[in-house]
Amino acid sequence: LAHNIPVLQPEKIRNPKTLDDIRALNPDLILVVAYGQLLPETLFKDIPKLACINLHASLLPKHRGAAPIQAALRDGDRETGVTVMHITKELDAGDMILEKSLPIDPADTAQSLHDKLADLSVPALTEALYLFAAGKAPRTPQNHGEATHTPKLYKADGHIDWSLPADQIERLIRAYHTWPGTFTTWTNPDSQKSITLKIFPPAIPSPDVPTDAAPGQILTTADEGITIATSTTPLTITTLQAEGRKKLPAPDFLRGTPLLPGQQFH
């Protein structure tokens, strides 16, 4: 607005007036980034002179869909990146213009990886725009046989299944930070009330804690954290938040909540 650039913020992109407003701009190129609505075919086929392109936060054809950053972390990928591609009717299936990759750090969360990919997007989009300006933008078809899909995430997806292996749970806790978050439930022995406990990274595998306990059972509570049995190595939780309370490091949390060895997370 400060530079007299028109800003349209339509509630529904398919509204005929919205499409007329975009058409009136007479665009050479339409660029879509992190837009949550499906585009009508006329927008990406008929309106721009050159192309309608999208920036997607994965190395396509892997992790098409709504949650590619979380999927890369959850699945244990060693690298990810961004893809600039042509938009087609099928979601994230268009011909690719270019890709840029980066390694995934073992401590990355969805938030930290999002920020790295946002920084990577700037040179990727700049390069793509220069290619169009020079008339040299490639169209590389995706290998649809290698495509994977990641659907929209919901809060319930963050419920931890303690019968999974420890490394898988640890990745899930990082992958779903900050949305949708990960959580477990615990029954307060005094009130017999079931309480939701939100779990935050880091979670630390603890192979030095011997156990034959059932998955989800609390093994130890100490300043280092709360160690819980999984189907493999025990996992130590360092930061928690009970519903209606503040997020706390494990030692502070334990001073106000009677978690004890032998109790069960569900």
Short mmCIF file of C-alpha atoms in Angstrom, two decimals:
data_model
loop_
_atom_site.label_atom_id
_atom_site.label_comp_id
_atom_site.label_asym_id
_atom_site.label_seq_id
_atom_site.Cartn_x
_atom_site.Cartn_y
_atom_site.Cartn_z
CA LEU A 1 0.00 0.00 0.00
CA ALA A 2 2.87 2.36 0.80
CA HIS A 3 4.15 1.86 -2.75
CA ASN A 4 0.70 2.10 -4.37
CA ILE A 5 0.64 -1.60 -5.19
CA PRO A 6 -2.92 -2.95 -5.39
CA VAL A 7 -3.70 -5.46 -2.65
CA LEU A 8 -6.63 -7.82 -3.14
CA GLN A 9 -7.69 -10.01 -0.22
CA PRO A 10 -10.65 -12.02 -1.47
CA GLU A 11 -12.49 -14.28 0.93
CA LYS A 12 -13.03 -16.75 -1.92
CA ILE A 13 -10.67 -16.89 -4.90
CA ARG A 14 -13.41 -18.41 -7.10
CA ASN A 15 -15.62 -15.33 -6.81
CA PRO A 16 -16.21 -14.01 -10.37
CA LYS A 17 -15.51 -10.41 -9.30
CA THR A 18 -12.19 -11.52 -7.79
CA LEU A 19 -11.18 -13.16 -11.06
CA ASP A 20 -12.20 -10.03 -12.96
CA ASP A 21 -10.08 -7.89 -10.61
CA ILE A 22 -7.04 -10.12 -11.20
CA ARG A 23 -7.68 -10.17 -14.94
CA ALA A 24 -7.76 -6.36 -14.93
CA LEU A 25 -4.18 -6.33 -13.63
CA ASN A 26 -3.15 -7.92 -16.94
CA PRO A 27 -0.47 -10.08 -15.27
CA ASP A 28 2.46 -11.60 -17.12
CA LEU A 29 3.01 -14.08 -14.31
CA ILE A 30 1.05 -15.21 -11.26
CA LEU A 31 3.01 -16.53 -8.29
CA VAL A 32 1.36 -18.55 -5.52
CA VAL A 33 2.99 -19.19 -2.13
CA ALA A 34 1.32 -20.96 0.83
CA TYR A 35 -2.19 -20.23 -0.41
CA GLY A 36 -4.86 -22.33 1.23
CA GLN A 37 -7.54 -22.36 -1.48
CA LEU A 38 -7.77 -24.41 -4.67
CA LEU A 39 -7.39 -22.18 -7.70
CA PRO A 40 -9.99 -22.17 -10.49
CA GLU A 41 -8.62 -23.38 -13.80
CA THR A 42 -9.24 -20.03 -15.50
CA LEU A 43 -6.85 -18.36 -13.06
CA PHE A 44 -3.84 -20.51 -13.85
CA LYS A 45 -4.58 -21.25 -17.51
CA ASP A 46 -6.27 -18.20 -19.03
CA ILE A 47 -5.31 -15.05 -17.12
CA PRO A 48 -1.46 -14.84 -16.99
CA LYS A 49 0.42 -14.30 -20.26
CA LEU A 50 3.36 -16.54 -19.31
CA ALA A 51 2.47 -18.87 -16.46
CA CYS A 52 0.97 -19.37 -13.04
CA ILE A 53 3.67 -20.81 -10.78
CA ASN A 54 3.80 -22.08 -7.22
CA LEU A 55 6.51 -22.41 -4.60
CA HIS A 56 6.16 -25.66 -2.63
CA ALA A 57 8.15 -26.53 0.50
CA SER A 58 9.45 -29.95 -0.52
CA LEU A 59 11.57 -31.61 -3.18
CA LEU A 60 8.79 -32.77 -5.46
CA PRO A 61 7.36 -35.23 -6.22
CA LYS A 62 7.91 -36.12 -2.56
CA HIS A 63 5.46 -34.68 0.00
CA ARG A 64 2.84 -33.15 -2.20
CA GLY A 65 0.02 -31.61 -0.20
CA ALA A 66 -0.69 -29.43 2.80
CA ALA A 67 2.00 -30.36 5.35
CA PRO A 68 5.30 -31.06 3.52
CA ILE A 69 7.58 -29.60 6.22
CA GLN A 70 6.05 -31.73 8.97
CA ALA A 71 6.12 -34.79 6.72
CA ALA A 72 9.84 -34.44 5.97
CA LEU A 73 10.68 -34.33 9.68
CA ARG A 74 8.21 -37.01 10.71
CA ASP A 75 9.50 -39.42 8.04
CA GLY A 76 13.15 -38.89 8.96
CA ASP A 77 14.24 -37.31 5.66
CA ARG A 78 17.85 -36.16 5.60
CA GLU A 79 17.18 -33.26 3.25
CA THR A 80 14.33 -31.16 1.96
CA GLY A 81 13.99 -27.96 0.00
CA VAL A 82 11.70 -25.89 -2.18
CA THR A 83 10.33 -26.48 -5.67
CA VAL A 84 9.14 -23.81 -8.07
CA MET A 85 6.66 -25.36 -10.49
CA HIS A 86 3.80 -24.73 -12.86
CA ILE A 87 0.32 -25.02 -11.37
CA THR A 88 -1.97 -27.68 -12.78
CA LYS A 89 -5.38 -29.02 -11.84
CA GLU A 90 -3.82 -31.89 -9.88
CA LEU A 91 -2.37 -30.72 -6.56
CA ASP A 92 1.40 -30.05 -6.64
CA ALA A 93 1.79 -32.17 -9.78
CA GLY A 94 2.88 -29.53 -12.30
CA ASP A 95 6.08 -29.40 -14.33
CA MET A 96 9.06 -28.18 -12.31
CA ILE A 97 11.08 -25.06 -13.08
CA LEU A 98 13.78 -25.49 -10.43
CA GLU A 99 14.51 -26.97 -7.01
CA LYS A 100 16.82 -25.90 -4.18
CA SER A 101 17.70 -28.25 -1.34
CA LEU A 102 19.09 -28.05 2.20
CA PRO A 103 20.02 -30.64 4.84
CA ILE A 104 17.70 -31.29 7.78
CA ASP A 105 19.42 -30.80 11.12
CA PRO A 106 18.72 -33.51 13.77
CA ALA A 107 17.43 -30.76 16.09
CA ASP A 108 15.14 -29.09 13.53
CA THR A 109 11.50 -28.55 14.40
CA ALA A 110 8.78 -27.67 11.91
CA GLN A 111 9.18 -24.04 12.96
CA SER A 112 12.95 -23.88 12.51
CA LEU A 113 12.78 -25.76 9.20
CA HIS A 114 9.98 -23.48 8.00
CA ASP A 115 12.19 -20.45 8.65
CA LYS A 116 15.15 -22.00 6.78
CA LEU A 117 12.94 -22.83 3.81
CA ALA A 118 11.49 -19.32 3.81
CA ASP A 119 15.03 -17.96 3.48
CA LEU A 120 15.78 -20.47 0.71
CA SER A 121 12.65 -19.38 -1.14
CA VAL A 122 14.01 -15.91 -1.88
CA PRO A 123 16.89 -17.00 -4.17
CA ALA A 124 14.71 -19.76 -5.64
CA LEU A 125 11.96 -17.36 -6.70
CA THR A 126 14.46 -14.74 -7.85
CA GLU A 127 16.17 -17.27 -10.11
CA ALA A 128 12.82 -18.49 -11.47
CA LEU A 129 11.70 -14.95 -12.34
CA TYR A 130 14.97 -14.24 -14.15
CA LEU A 131 14.52 -17.46 -16.15
CA PHE A 132 11.07 -16.32 -17.26
CA ALA A 133 12.39 -12.86 -18.10
CA ALA A 134 15.07 -14.45 -20.30
CA GLY A 135 12.60 -16.85 -21.91
CA LYS A 136 14.56 -19.82 -20.56
CA ALA A 137 12.28 -21.22 -17.84
CA PRO A 138 12.35 -25.04 -18.15
CA ARG A 139 9.41 -27.42 -17.74
CA THR A 140 10.62 -30.68 -16.20
CA PRO A 141 7.83 -33.26 -15.72
CA GLN A 142 7.61 -34.86 -12.30
CA ASN A 143 7.95 -38.61 -11.87
CA HIS A 144 4.39 -39.23 -10.73
CA GLY A 145 5.20 -42.81 -9.81
CA GLU A 146 7.44 -41.54 -6.99
CA ALA A 147 4.90 -39.06 -5.61
CA THR A 148 3.95 -39.11 -1.93
CA HIS A 149 1.12 -37.12 -0.39
CA THR A 150 0.75 -35.37 2.97
CA PRO A 151 -2.76 -34.32 3.99
CA LYS A 152 -3.82 -31.38 6.12
CA LEU A 153 -3.01 -31.87 9.80
CA TYR A 154 -5.52 -31.73 12.64
CA LYS A 155 -5.01 -31.39 16.38
CA ALA A 156 -5.87 -35.06 16.94
CA ASP A 157 -2.91 -36.05 14.75
CA GLY A 158 -0.59 -34.97 17.56
CA HIS A 159 -1.74 -37.69 19.99
CA ILE A 160 1.38 -39.70 20.85
CA ASP A 161 1.23 -43.45 20.43
CA TRP A 162 3.80 -44.72 22.93
CA SER A 163 3.83 -48.17 21.29
CA LEU A 164 5.79 -46.64 18.41
CA PRO A 165 9.62 -46.74 18.39
CA ALA A 166 11.34 -43.97 20.37
CA ASP A 167 13.02 -42.41 17.33
CA GLN A 168 9.67 -42.14 15.53
CA ILE A 169 8.02 -40.45 18.53
CA GLU A 170 10.98 -38.07 18.89
CA ARG A 171 10.66 -37.04 15.24
CA LEU A 172 6.92 -36.57 15.64
CA ILE A 173 7.42 -34.19 18.57
CA ARG A 174 9.77 -32.04 16.47
CA ALA A 175 7.68 -32.34 13.31
CA TYR A 176 4.48 -31.13 14.96
CA HIS A 177 6.03 -28.18 16.81
CA THR A 178 4.34 -25.72 16.77
CA TRP A 179 1.27 -27.07 14.94
CA PRO A 180 -0.61 -29.23 15.65
CA GLY A 181 1.58 -29.97 18.68
CA THR A 182 1.96 -33.36 20.37
CA PHE A 183 0.15 -34.49 23.48
CA THR A 184 -0.58 -37.42 25.75
CA THR A 185 -3.09 -38.02 28.54
CA TRP A 186 -2.51 -38.91 32.18
CA THR A 187 -4.93 -39.74 34.99
CA ASN A 188 -4.38 -37.74 38.17
CA PRO A 189 -4.35 -40.36 40.98
CA ASP A 190 -5.88 -37.90 43.48
CA SER A 191 -8.83 -36.67 41.42
CA GLN A 192 -9.02 -39.57 38.93
CA LYS A 193 -9.39 -36.87 36.26
CA SER A 194 -7.86 -37.44 32.83
CA ILE A 195 -5.53 -34.56 31.98
CA THR A 196 -4.05 -33.64 28.62
CA LEU A 197 -0.31 -32.97 28.69
CA LYS A 198 1.24 -31.13 25.76
CA ILE A 199 4.77 -32.33 24.95
CA PHE A 200 7.48 -30.03 23.55
CA PRO A 201 10.88 -30.71 21.98
CA PRO A 202 13.49 -31.77 22.68
CA ALA A 203 12.70 -35.35 23.59
CA ILE A 204 15.81 -37.44 24.22
CA PRO A 205 16.22 -41.20 23.65
CA SER A 206 17.60 -42.78 26.85
CA PRO A 207 19.19 -46.15 26.01
CA ASP A 208 20.89 -46.33 29.42
CA VAL A 209 17.53 -46.73 31.20
CA PRO A 210 16.70 -50.46 31.33
CA THR A 211 13.05 -51.40 31.05
CA ASP A 212 10.61 -54.17 30.36
CA ALA A 213 7.69 -51.85 31.10
CA ALA A 214 4.66 -51.40 28.87
CA PRO A 215 4.84 -48.52 26.37
CA GLY A 216 3.66 -45.26 27.93
CA GLN A 217 4.69 -46.19 31.48
CA ILE A 218 6.66 -43.56 33.41
CA LEU A 219 10.05 -45.05 34.34
CA THR A 220 11.81 -42.19 36.13
CA THR A 221 11.15 -38.57 37.09
CA ALA A 222 14.25 -36.44 37.59
CA ASP A 223 15.73 -33.02 36.84
CA GLU A 224 16.78 -34.31 33.42
CA GLY A 225 13.15 -35.01 32.57
CA ILE A 226 10.43 -37.64 32.63
CA THR A 227 11.51 -40.93 31.08
CA ILE A 228 8.79 -42.99 29.40
CA ALA A 229 8.80 -46.50 27.98
CA THR A 230 8.22 -46.95 24.24
CA SER A 231 8.34 -50.06 22.08
CA THR A 232 12.13 -49.61 21.85
CA THR A 233 14.42 -47.22 23.75
CA PRO A 234 12.89 -45.16 26.57
CA LEU A 235 12.32 -41.50 25.76
CA THR A 236 12.95 -38.58 28.13
CA ILE A 237 10.55 -35.62 27.93
CA THR A 238 12.07 -32.30 28.95
CA THR A 239 9.23 -29.77 28.64
CA LEU A 240 5.49 -30.17 29.28
CA GLN A 241 2.30 -28.18 29.68
CA ALA A 242 -0.84 -29.34 31.48
CA GLU A 243 -4.11 -28.04 30.11
CA GLY A 244 -4.90 -24.63 31.59
CA ARG A 245 -1.34 -24.16 32.86
CA LYS A 246 1.96 -22.70 31.68
CA LYS A 247 4.59 -24.49 29.62
CA LEU A 248 7.30 -25.62 32.07
CA PRO A 249 10.64 -27.46 32.14
CA ALA A 250 10.23 -30.94 33.61
CA PRO A 251 11.71 -30.13 37.07
CA ASP A 252 9.29 -27.20 37.56
CA PHE A 253 6.41 -29.22 36.16
CA LEU A 254 7.05 -32.08 38.58
CA ARG A 255 6.93 -29.74 41.58
CA GLY A 256 3.29 -28.99 40.83
CA THR A 257 2.08 -32.25 39.29
CA PRO A 258 2.36 -35.66 40.99
CA LEU A 259 3.81 -37.70 38.12
CA LEU A 260 5.40 -40.85 39.55
CA PRO A 261 7.23 -43.91 38.18
CA GLY A 262 4.80 -46.67 37.37
CA GLN A 263 2.03 -44.33 36.22
CA GLN A 264 0.82 -44.58 32.64
CA PHE A 265 0.57 -42.16 29.75
CA HIS A 266 -2.14 -42.88 27.18
#
